[in-house]
Coordinates of N, CA and C in Angstrom, one line a residue:
L1 N -24.2 -10.6 -29.8 CA -23.4 -9.9 -28.8 C -22.0 -10.5 -28.6
I2 N -21.9 -11.8 -28.7 CA -20.6 -12.4 -28.7 C -19.7 -12.0 -29.8
H3 N -20.3 -11.9 -31.0 CA -19.5 -11.5 -32.2 C -19.1 -10.1 -32.1
L4 N -20.0 -9.2 -31.6 CA -19.6 -7.8 -31.4 C -18.5 -7.6 -30.4
S5 N -18.6 -8.4 -29.3 CA -17.7 -8.3 -28.2 C -16.3 -8.7 -28.6
V6 N -16.2 -9.8 -29.4 CA -15.0 -10.4 -29.8 C -14.3 -9.4 -30.8
N7 N -15.1 -8.9 -31.8 CA -14.6 -7.9 -32.7 C -14.0 -6.7 -32.0
D8 N -14.7 -6.2 -31.0 CA -14.2 -5.1 -30.2 C -12.9 -5.3 -29.5
I9 N -12.7 -6.5 -29.0 CA -11.4 -6.9 -28.4 C -10.3 -6.7 -29.4
F10 N -10.4 -7.4 -30.6 CA -9.3 -7.3 -31.5 C -9.2 -6.0 -32.2
S11 N -10.2 -5.2 -32.3 CA -10.1 -3.8 -32.8 C -9.3 -3.0 -31.8
N12 N -9.5 -3.2 -30.5 CA -8.8 -2.4 -29.5 C -7.3 -2.8 -29.5
I13 N -7.0 -4.1 -29.7 CA -5.7 -4.6 -29.8 C -4.9 -3.9 -30.9
M14 N -5.6 -3.9 -32.1 CA -4.9 -3.3 -33.2 C -4.7 -1.8 -33.0
S15 N -5.6 -1.1 -32.4 CA -5.4 0.3 -32.2 C -4.5 0.7 -31.1
K16 N -4.3 -0.2 -30.1 CA -3.5 0.2 -29.0 C -2.1 -0.5 -29.0
S17 N -1.8 -1.4 -29.9 CA -0.6 -2.1 -29.9 C 0.6 -1.2 -30.1
L18 N 1.6 -1.4 -29.3 CA 2.9 -0.6 -29.4 C 4.0 -1.6 -29.6
D19 N 5.2 -1.0 -29.9 CA 6.3 -1.9 -30.2 C 6.8 -2.6 -28.9
N20 N 6.5 -2.0 -27.8 CA 7.0 -2.6 -26.5 C 5.9 -3.4 -25.8
Q21 N 4.8 -3.7 -26.5 CA 3.7 -4.5 -25.9 C 3.4 -5.7 -26.8
R22 N 3.0 -6.8 -26.1 CA 2.5 -8.0 -26.8 C 1.2 -8.4 -26.2
F23 N 0.2 -8.7 -27.1 CA -1.1 -9.1 -26.6 C -1.3 -10.6 -27.0
D24 N -1.8 -11.3 -26.0 CA -2.1 -12.7 -26.2 C -3.6 -12.9 -25.8
V25 N -4.3 -13.6 -26.6 CA -5.8 -13.9 -26.4 C -6.0 -15.4 -26.3
K26 N -6.7 -15.9 -25.3 CA -7.0 -17.3 -25.2 C -8.5 -17.4 -24.9
V27 N -9.1 -18.4 -25.4 CA -10.6 -18.7 -25.2 C -10.8 -20.0 -24.6
S28 N -11.7 -20.1 -23.7 CA -12.2 -21.3 -23.1 C -13.7 -21.3 -23.1
Y29 N -14.3 -22.5 -23.0 CA -15.8 -22.6 -23.1 C -16.2 -23.8 -22.2
L30 N -17.0 -23.5 -21.2 CA -17.4 -24.5 -20.3 C -18.9 -24.5 -20.1
E31 N -19.5 -25.6 -19.6 CA -20.9 -25.6 -19.2 C -21.0 -26.2 -17.8
I32 N -22.0 -25.7 -17.1 CA -22.3 -26.3 -15.7 C -23.7 -27.0 -15.9
Y33 N -23.6 -28.3 -15.8 CA -24.8 -29.1 -16.0 C -25.0 -29.9 -14.7
N34 N -26.1 -29.8 -14.0 CA -26.4 -30.4 -12.8 C -25.3 -30.2 -11.8
E35 N -24.8 -29.0 -11.7 CA -23.8 -28.6 -10.8 C -22.4 -29.3 -11.0
K36 N -22.2 -29.7 -12.2 CA -20.9 -30.3 -12.6 C -20.4 -29.5 -13.8
I37 N -19.1 -29.3 -13.8 CA -18.4 -28.5 -14.8 C -17.8 -29.4 -15.9
Y38 N -18.1 -29.1 -17.2 CA -17.5 -29.8 -18.3 C -16.9 -28.9 -19.3
D39 N -15.8 -29.3 -19.9 CA -15.1 -28.6 -20.9 C -15.7 -28.8 -22.3
L40 N -16.3 -27.7 -22.9 CA -17.0 -27.9 -24.2 C -16.0 -27.9 -25.3
L41 N -14.7 -27.5 -25.1 CA -13.8 -27.6 -26.2 C -13.0 -28.8 -26.2
N42 N -13.1 -29.6 -25.2 CA -12.4 -30.9 -25.2 C -13.4 -31.9 -24.5
Y43 N -14.5 -32.2 -25.3 CA -15.6 -32.9 -24.8 C -15.5 -34.4 -25.2
Q44 N -15.0 -35.2 -24.3 CA -14.9 -36.7 -24.7 C -16.2 -37.3 -24.4
V45 N -16.9 -37.7 -25.5 CA -18.2 -38.3 -25.3 C -18.3 -39.7 -26.0
S46 N -19.2 -40.5 -25.6 CA -19.5 -41.7 -26.3 C -21.0 -41.9 -26.4
K47 N -21.4 -42.8 -27.2 CA -22.9 -43.0 -27.4 C -23.4 -43.9 -26.4
G48 N -24.4 -43.5 -25.7 CA -25.1 -44.3 -24.7 C -26.3 -45.0 -25.3
S49 N -27.2 -45.4 -24.5 CA -28.4 -46.0 -25.0 C -29.3 -45.1 -25.8
F50 N -29.9 -45.6 -26.9 CA -30.7 -44.8 -27.7 C -30.0 -43.6 -28.4
G51 N -28.7 -43.7 -28.5 CA -27.9 -42.7 -29.2 C -27.6 -41.5 -28.4
T52 N -27.9 -41.5 -27.1 CA -27.7 -40.3 -26.3 C -26.2 -40.1 -25.9
K53 N -25.8 -38.9 -25.7 CA -24.4 -38.7 -25.3 C -24.2 -38.9 -23.9
T54 N -23.1 -39.5 -23.5 CA -22.7 -39.7 -22.1 C -22.0 -38.4 -21.7
T55 N -21.9 -38.1 -20.4 CA -21.2 -36.9 -19.9 C -19.7 -37.0 -20.1
G56 N -19.1 -35.8 -20.2 CA -17.6 -35.8 -20.3 C -17.0 -35.9 -18.9
I57 N -15.7 -35.5 -18.8 CA -15.0 -35.5 -17.6 C -15.3 -34.3 -16.7
E58 N -15.7 -34.5 -15.5 CA -16.1 -33.4 -14.6 C -14.8 -32.7 -14.2
L59 N -14.8 -31.4 -14.2 CA -13.7 -30.5 -13.8 C -13.9 -29.9 -12.4
K60 N -12.8 -29.6 -11.7 CA -12.9 -29.0 -10.4 C -12.4 -27.6 -10.4
I61 N -12.9 -26.8 -9.4 CA -12.5 -25.4 -9.2 C -11.4 -25.3 -8.1
R62 N -10.4 -24.4 -8.3 CA -9.4 -24.2 -7.3 C -9.2 -22.7 -7.3
D63 N -8.7 -22.2 -6.1 CA -8.2 -20.8 -6.0 C -6.9 -20.7 -6.7
D64 N -6.7 -19.6 -7.4 CA -5.6 -19.4 -8.2 C -5.0 -18.0 -8.0
S65 N -3.7 -17.9 -7.8 CA -3.1 -16.6 -7.5 C -3.2 -15.6 -8.7
K66 N -3.2 -16.1 -9.9 CA -3.3 -15.2 -11.1 C -4.7 -14.8 -11.4
Y67 N -5.6 -15.8 -11.5 CA -7.0 -15.5 -11.9 C -8.0 -15.3 -10.8
G68 N -7.6 -15.7 -9.6 CA -8.5 -15.6 -8.5 C -9.2 -17.0 -8.3
V69 N -9.9 -17.4 -9.4 CA -10.5 -18.7 -9.4 C -10.2 -19.4 -10.7
K70 N -9.9 -20.7 -10.7 CA -9.5 -21.3 -12.0 C -10.2 -22.7 -12.0
V71 N -10.7 -23.1 -13.2 CA -11.2 -24.4 -13.4 C -10.0 -25.3 -13.9
I72 N -9.6 -26.3 -13.1 CA -8.4 -27.1 -13.3 C -8.7 -28.0 -14.5
G73 N -7.8 -28.0 -15.5 CA -7.9 -28.8 -16.7 C -8.7 -28.2 -17.8
L74 N -9.2 -27.0 -17.6 CA -10.0 -26.4 -18.7 C -9.1 -26.0 -19.9
T75 N -9.6 -26.4 -21.1 CA -8.8 -26.0 -22.3 C -8.8 -24.5 -22.5
E76 N -7.6 -24.0 -22.8 CA -7.4 -22.6 -23.3 C -6.8 -22.6 -24.6
Q77 N -7.5 -22.2 -25.6 CA -7.1 -22.2 -27.0 C -6.6 -20.8 -27.4
E78 N -5.3 -20.7 -27.9 CA -4.8 -19.4 -28.3 C -5.5 -19.0 -29.6
V79 N -5.8 -17.8 -29.7 CA -6.5 -17.2 -30.9 C -5.9 -15.9 -31.4
D80 N -5.9 -15.7 -32.7 CA -5.3 -14.5 -33.2 C -6.3 -13.6 -33.9
T81 N -7.5 -14.1 -34.2 CA -8.5 -13.3 -34.9 C -9.9 -13.6 -34.3
S82 N -10.8 -12.7 -34.6 CA -12.2 -12.9 -34.1 C -12.8 -14.2 -34.7
E83 N -12.4 -14.5 -36.0 CA -12.8 -15.7 -36.6 C -12.4 -17.0 -35.9
D84 N -11.2 -16.9 -35.3 CA -10.7 -18.1 -34.5 C -11.6 -18.3 -33.3
V85 N -11.9 -17.2 -32.7 CA -12.8 -17.3 -31.5 C -14.1 -17.9 -31.8
M86 N -14.7 -17.4 -32.9 CA -16.1 -17.9 -33.2 C -16.0 -19.3 -33.6
K87 N -14.9 -19.8 -34.2 CA -14.8 -21.2 -34.6 C -14.8 -22.1 -33.4
W88 N -14.1 -21.7 -32.3 CA -14.1 -22.5 -31.1 C -15.4 -22.4 -30.4
I89 N -16.1 -21.3 -30.4 CA -17.4 -21.2 -29.8 C -18.4 -22.1 -30.5
A90 N -18.3 -22.1 -31.8 CA -19.2 -23.0 -32.6 C -19.0 -24.4 -32.2
L91 N -17.8 -24.8 -32.0 CA -17.5 -26.2 -31.5 C -18.1 -26.5 -30.2
G92 N -17.9 -25.5 -29.3 CA -18.5 -25.7 -27.9 C -20.0 -25.8 -28.0
N93 N -20.6 -25.0 -28.8 CA -22.1 -25.0 -28.9 C -22.6 -26.4 -29.3
S94 N -21.8 -27.0 -30.2 CA -22.3 -28.3 -30.7 C -22.2 -29.4 -29.6
N95 N -21.4 -29.1 -28.6 CA -21.3 -30.1 -27.4 C -22.2 -29.8 -26.3
R96 N -22.8 -28.6 -26.3 CA -23.6 -28.2 -25.2 C -24.9 -29.0 -25.1
K97 N -25.4 -29.3 -23.8 CA -26.6 -30.1 -23.6 C -27.8 -29.3 -23.8
T98 N -28.7 -29.8 -24.6 CA -30.0 -29.2 -24.8 C -31.1 -30.4 -24.6
G99 N -32.3 -30.0 -24.4 CA -33.3 -31.0 -24.3 C -34.7 -30.4 -24.4
E100 N -35.7 -31.2 -24.7 CA -37.0 -30.7 -24.9 C -37.7 -30.5 -23.6
T101 N -38.4 -29.4 -23.4 CA -39.1 -29.1 -22.2 C -40.6 -28.8 -22.5
D102 N -41.4 -28.5 -21.5 CA -42.8 -28.2 -21.8 C -42.9 -26.9 -22.6
F103 N -41.9 -26.1 -22.5 CA -42.0 -24.7 -23.1 C -41.1 -24.5 -24.3
N104 N -40.2 -25.4 -24.5 CA -39.1 -25.2 -25.6 C -38.7 -26.5 -26.1
S105 N -38.7 -26.6 -27.4 CA -38.3 -27.9 -28.1 C -36.8 -28.1 -28.0
R106 N -36.0 -27.0 -27.9 CA -34.5 -27.1 -27.8 C -34.0 -26.2 -26.7
S107 N -34.3 -26.5 -25.5 CA -33.9 -25.7 -24.4 C -32.5 -25.9 -23.9
S108 N -31.8 -24.9 -23.5 CA -30.5 -25.0 -22.9 C -30.7 -25.6 -21.5
R109 N -30.1 -26.7 -21.2 CA -30.2 -27.4 -19.9 C -29.0 -27.2 -19.0
S110 N -28.1 -26.3 -19.5 CA -26.9 -26.0 -18.7 C -26.6 -24.5 -18.8
H111 N -25.9 -24.0 -17.8 CA -25.3 -22.7 -17.9 C -24.0 -22.8 -18.7
A112 N -23.8 -21.9 -19.6 CA -22.5 -22.0 -20.4 C -21.8 -20.6 -20.3
I113 N -20.5 -20.7 -20.2 CA -19.6 -19.6 -20.0 C -18.4 -19.6 -20.9
V114 N -18.3 -18.6 -21.8 CA -17.2 -18.4 -22.6 C -16.2 -17.4 -21.9
L115 N -15.0 -17.9 -21.7 CA -14.0 -17.1 -21.0 C -12.9 -16.6 -22.0
I116 N -12.8 -15.3 -22.2 CA -11.8 -14.8 -23.1 C -10.8 -14.0 -22.3
R117 N -9.6 -14.6 -22.2 CA -8.5 -13.9 -21.4 C -7.5 -13.2 -22.3
L118 N -7.4 -11.9 -22.0 CA -6.5 -11.0 -22.7 C -5.3 -10.7 -21.8
T119 N -4.1 -11.0 -22.2 CA -2.9 -10.7 -21.5 C -2.0 -9.7 -22.3
C120 N -1.7 -8.6 -21.6 CA -0.8 -7.6 -22.2 C 0.5 -7.7 -21.5
T121 N 1.6 -7.9 -22.2 CA 2.9 -8.0 -21.7 C 3.8 -6.8 -22.1
D122 N 4.3 -6.2 -21.1 CA 5.3 -5.1 -21.4 C 6.6 -5.7 -21.6
L123 N 7.1 -5.7 -22.9 CA 8.3 -6.4 -23.3 C 9.6 -5.8 -22.6
N124 N 9.5 -4.6 -22.1 CA 10.7 -3.9 -21.5 C 10.8 -4.4 -20.0
S125 N 9.7 -4.5 -19.3 CA 9.7 -4.8 -17.9 C 9.3 -6.3 -17.7
G126 N 8.6 -6.9 -18.6 CA 8.1 -8.2 -18.4 C 6.8 -8.3 -17.6
L127 N 6.3 -7.1 -17.3 CA 5.1 -7.0 -16.5 C 3.9 -7.5 -17.3
E128 N 3.1 -8.4 -16.7 CA 1.9 -8.9 -17.4 C 0.6 -8.4 -16.7
T129 N -0.4 -8.0 -17.5 CA -1.7 -7.6 -17.0 C -2.7 -8.4 -17.7
T130 N -3.5 -9.1 -16.9 CA -4.5 -10.0 -17.5 C -6.0 -9.5 -17.2
S131 N -6.8 -9.5 -18.2 CA -8.2 -9.2 -18.1 C -9.0 -10.4 -18.7
T132 N -10.2 -10.6 -18.1 CA -11.0 -11.7 -18.5 C -12.4 -11.2 -18.8
L133 N -12.9 -11.6 -20.0 CA -14.3 -11.3 -20.4 C -15.1 -12.6 -20.2
S134 N -16.1 -12.6 -19.4 CA -16.9 -13.8 -19.2 C -18.2 -13.6 -19.8
L135 N -18.5 -14.4 -20.8 CA -19.8 -14.3 -21.5 C -20.7 -15.5 -21.1
C136 N -21.7 -15.2 -20.4 CA -22.5 -16.3 -19.8 C -23.9 -16.4 -20.4
D137 N -24.3 -17.6 -20.8 CA -25.6 -17.9 -21.2 C -26.3 -18.8 -20.1
L138 N -27.1 -18.2 -19.3 CA -27.7 -18.9 -18.2 C -29.0 -19.6 -18.6
A139 N -29.1 -20.9 -18.2 CA -30.3 -21.7 -18.5 C -31.5 -21.0 -17.8
G140 N -32.6 -21.1 -18.4 CA -33.8 -20.5 -17.8 C -34.4 -21.3 -16.7
S141 N -35.0 -20.6 -15.7 CA -35.7 -21.2 -14.7 C -37.0 -21.8 -15.2
E142 N -37.4 -23.0 -14.8 CA -38.6 -23.6 -15.4 C -39.4 -24.3 -14.2
R143 N -40.7 -24.3 -14.4 CA -41.5 -25.0 -13.5 C -41.3 -26.5 -13.6
A144 N -41.8 -27.3 -12.6 CA -41.7 -28.7 -12.6 C -42.4 -29.3 -13.8
T145 N -41.8 -30.3 -14.5 CA -42.4 -30.9 -15.7 C -42.7 -32.4 -15.3
A146 N -43.3 -33.0 -16.3 CA -43.7 -34.4 -16.2 C -42.5 -35.3 -16.4
Q147 N -41.4 -34.8 -16.9 CA -40.3 -35.6 -17.2 C -39.3 -35.6 -16.0
R148 N -38.9 -36.8 -15.6 CA -38.1 -36.9 -14.4 C -36.7 -36.2 -14.6
E149 N -36.1 -36.5 -15.8 CA -34.8 -35.9 -16.0 C -34.9 -34.3 -16.1
R150 N -36.0 -33.8 -16.7 CA -36.1 -32.4 -16.8 C -36.4 -31.8 -15.4
R151 N -37.0 -32.5 -14.5 CA -37.3 -32.0 -13.2 C -35.9 -31.9 -12.4
K152 N -35.1 -32.9 -12.6 CA -33.8 -32.9 -11.9 C -32.9 -31.7 -12.4
E153 N -32.9 -31.5 -13.7 CA -32.1 -30.4 -14.3 C -32.7 -29.1 -13.8
G154 N -34.0 -29.0 -13.8 CA -34.6 -27.7 -13.4 C -34.3 -27.4 -12.0
A155 N -34.2 -28.4 -11.1 CA -33.9 -28.1 -9.7 C -32.5 -27.6 -9.6
F156 N -31.5 -28.1 -10.3 CA -30.2 -27.6 -10.2 C -30.1 -26.2 -10.8
I157 N -30.8 -26.0 -11.9 CA -30.8 -24.7 -12.6 C -31.4 -23.6 -11.6
N158 N -32.5 -23.9 -11.0 CA -33.2 -23.0 -10.1 C -32.3 -22.7 -8.9
K159 N -31.6 -23.7 -8.4 CA -30.8 -23.5 -7.2 C -29.6 -22.6 -7.5
S160 N -29.0 -22.8 -8.7 CA -27.8 -21.9 -9.0 C -28.3 -20.5 -9.3
L161 N -29.4 -20.3 -10.0 CA -29.9 -19.0 -10.2 C -30.3 -18.3 -8.9
L162 N -30.8 -19.0 -8.0 CA -31.1 -18.4 -6.7 C -29.8 -18.0 -6.0
A163 N -28.8 -18.8 -6.1 CA -27.5 -18.5 -5.5 C -26.9 -17.2 -6.1
L164 N -27.0 -17.1 -7.4 CA -26.5 -15.9 -8.1 C -27.3 -14.7 -7.7
G165 N -28.6 -14.8 -7.6 CA -29.4 -13.7 -7.1 C -29.1 -13.3 -5.7
T166 N -28.8 -14.2 -4.8 CA -28.5 -13.9 -3.5 C -27.1 -13.2 -3.4
V167 N -26.1 -13.7 -4.2 CA -24.8 -13.0 -4.2 C -24.9 -11.6 -4.7
I168 N -25.7 -11.4 -5.8 CA -25.8 -10.0 -6.3 C -26.5 -9.1 -5.3
S169 N -27.6 -9.7 -4.6 CA -28.3 -8.9 -3.6 C -27.4 -8.5 -2.5
K170 N -26.6 -9.4 -2.0 CA -25.7 -9.1 -0.9 C -24.6 -8.1 -1.3
L171 N -24.1 -8.2 -2.5 CA -23.1 -7.3 -2.9 C -23.7 -5.9 -3.1
S172 N -24.9 -5.9 -3.6 CA -25.6 -4.6 -3.7 C -25.8 -3.9 -2.4
A173 N -26.2 -4.7 -1.4 CA -26.4 -4.2 0.0 C -25.1 -3.7 0.6
E174 N -24.0 -4.4 0.3 CA -22.7 -4.0 0.8 C -22.3 -2.6 0.3
S175 N -22.7 -2.4 -1.0 CA -22.2 -1.1 -1.6 C -23.1 0.1 -1.2
T176 N -24.2 -0.2 -0.5 CA -25.1 0.9 -0.2 C -25.2 1.2 1.3
Q177 N -24.6 0.4 2.1 CA -24.7 0.6 3.6 C -23.3 0.3 4.3
N178 N -23.2 0.9 5.4 CA -22.0 0.8 6.2 C -22.1 -0.6 7.0
T179 N -21.1 -1.4 6.8 CA -21.1 -2.8 7.4 C -20.7 -2.7 8.9
G180 N -20.1 -1.6 9.4 CA -19.8 -1.5 10.8 C -18.4 -2.1 11.1
V181 N -18.2 -2.4 12.4 CA -16.9 -2.9 12.8 C -16.5 -4.2 12.2
G182 N -17.5 -5.1 12.0 CA -17.2 -6.4 11.6 C -16.7 -6.5 10.1
G183 N -16.7 -5.4 9.4 CA -16.3 -5.5 8.1 C -17.4 -6.0 7.2
V184 N -17.0 -6.5 6.0 CA -18.0 -6.9 5.0 C -18.6 -8.2 5.5
H185 N -19.9 -8.4 5.2 CA -20.6 -9.6 5.5 C -20.2 -10.7 4.6
H186 N -20.5 -12.0 5.0 CA -20.2 -13.1 4.2 C -21.0 -13.1 2.9
I187 N -20.3 -13.3 1.8 CA -20.9 -13.4 0.5 C -20.9 -14.9 0.0
P188 N -22.0 -15.6 -0.2 CA -22.0 -17.0 -0.4 C -21.6 -17.4 -1.8
Y189 N -20.4 -17.1 -2.2 CA -20.0 -17.5 -3.6 C -19.9 -19.0 -3.8
R190 N -19.7 -19.7 -2.7 CA -19.5 -21.2 -2.8 C -20.8 -22.0 -2.8
D191 N -21.9 -21.3 -2.8 CA -23.2 -21.9 -2.8 C -23.5 -22.6 -4.1
S192 N -22.8 -22.2 -5.2 CA -23.0 -22.8 -6.5 C -21.7 -22.7 -7.3
K193 N -21.6 -23.6 -8.3 CA -20.4 -23.5 -9.2 C -20.5 -22.3 -10.0
L194 N -21.7 -21.8 -10.4 CA -21.8 -20.6 -11.2 C -21.2 -19.4 -10.5
T195 N -21.6 -19.2 -9.3 CA -21.2 -18.0 -8.5 C -19.7 -18.1 -8.2
R196 N -19.2 -19.3 -8.0 CA -17.8 -19.6 -7.7 C -16.9 -19.2 -8.8
I197 N -17.3 -19.6 -10.0 CA -16.5 -19.3 -11.2 C -16.6 -17.8 -11.5
L198 N -17.7 -17.1 -11.3 CA -17.9 -15.7 -11.6 C -17.5 -14.8 -10.4
Q199 N -16.9 -15.4 -9.3 CA -16.5 -14.6 -8.2 C -15.6 -13.5 -8.5
P200 N -14.5 -13.7 -9.3 CA -13.6 -12.6 -9.6 C -14.3 -11.4 -10.4
A201 N -15.3 -11.8 -11.3 CA -16.0 -10.8 -12.1 C -17.0 -10.0 -11.2
L202 N -17.6 -10.7 -10.2 CA -18.6 -10.1 -9.4 C -18.0 -9.2 -8.3
S203 N -16.9 -9.7 -7.7 CA -16.3 -9.0 -6.5 C -15.1 -8.1 -6.8
G204 N -14.5 -8.2 -8.0 CA -13.3 -7.5 -8.3 C -13.6 -6.2 -9.0
D205 N -12.6 -5.8 -9.8 CA -12.8 -4.5 -10.6 C -13.4 -4.9 -11.9
G206 N -14.6 -5.3 -11.8 CA -15.3 -5.8 -13.0 C -16.5 -4.9 -13.4
I207 N -17.0 -5.0 -14.6 CA -18.2 -4.4 -15.1 C -19.1 -5.5 -15.5
V208 N -20.3 -5.5 -14.9 CA -21.3 -6.5 -15.2 C -22.5 -6.0 -15.9
T209 N -22.9 -6.7 -17.0 CA -24.1 -6.3 -17.7 C -25.0 -7.6 -17.8
T210 N -26.3 -7.4 -17.4 CA -27.2 -8.5 -17.4 C -28.3 -8.2 -18.4
I211 N -28.6 -9.2 -19.2 CA -29.7 -9.1 -20.2 C -30.7 -10.2 -20.0
C212 N -32.0 -9.8 -19.8 CA -33.0 -10.8 -19.5 C -34.0 -10.8 -20.7
T213 N -34.3 -12.0 -21.2 CA -35.2 -12.1 -22.4 C -36.2 -13.1 -22.1

């Protein structure tokens, strides 16, 4: 799906490029592990006990006038081809946290989000239009296990998935009923890092596709 999406972006750029337009594409890759955000393209790690990786530098979220929400310090790599994008994603995958669970020998223990930002610049007016494709791989909800670390990870995973479900449910309710004089009801985007990062995609002029396996 990532490969097809990336190819589609660059195919559209080639077909729609005009002399008075410039297209710039940047890719970022982050993970949310135990409600902390890490940059998978600039992952400073060292070896801990028994050869395990220590965590990288935790990043913070801020409101941003251009993107709506931005992860401060997150690496943005400029890319010119779909091959460039896949190269950076492969690097991010190698840094992502996995672990053995009761149900999976190599389970994703974090939510991972690839952000592909496409900026179209009108060279005559200088006007910029930015669109973001967020490709999310969500860690699966799991029952409590005998391993203490897995239980801790599972609790954070379940909490953020519940927050995402609540946000989607409330947005769905907003779109199907009249909220009255008080306007729209509160949408709890800040209940998790996942929903906070995805807030522009969920609440703006976005198209959302969910695949459950």
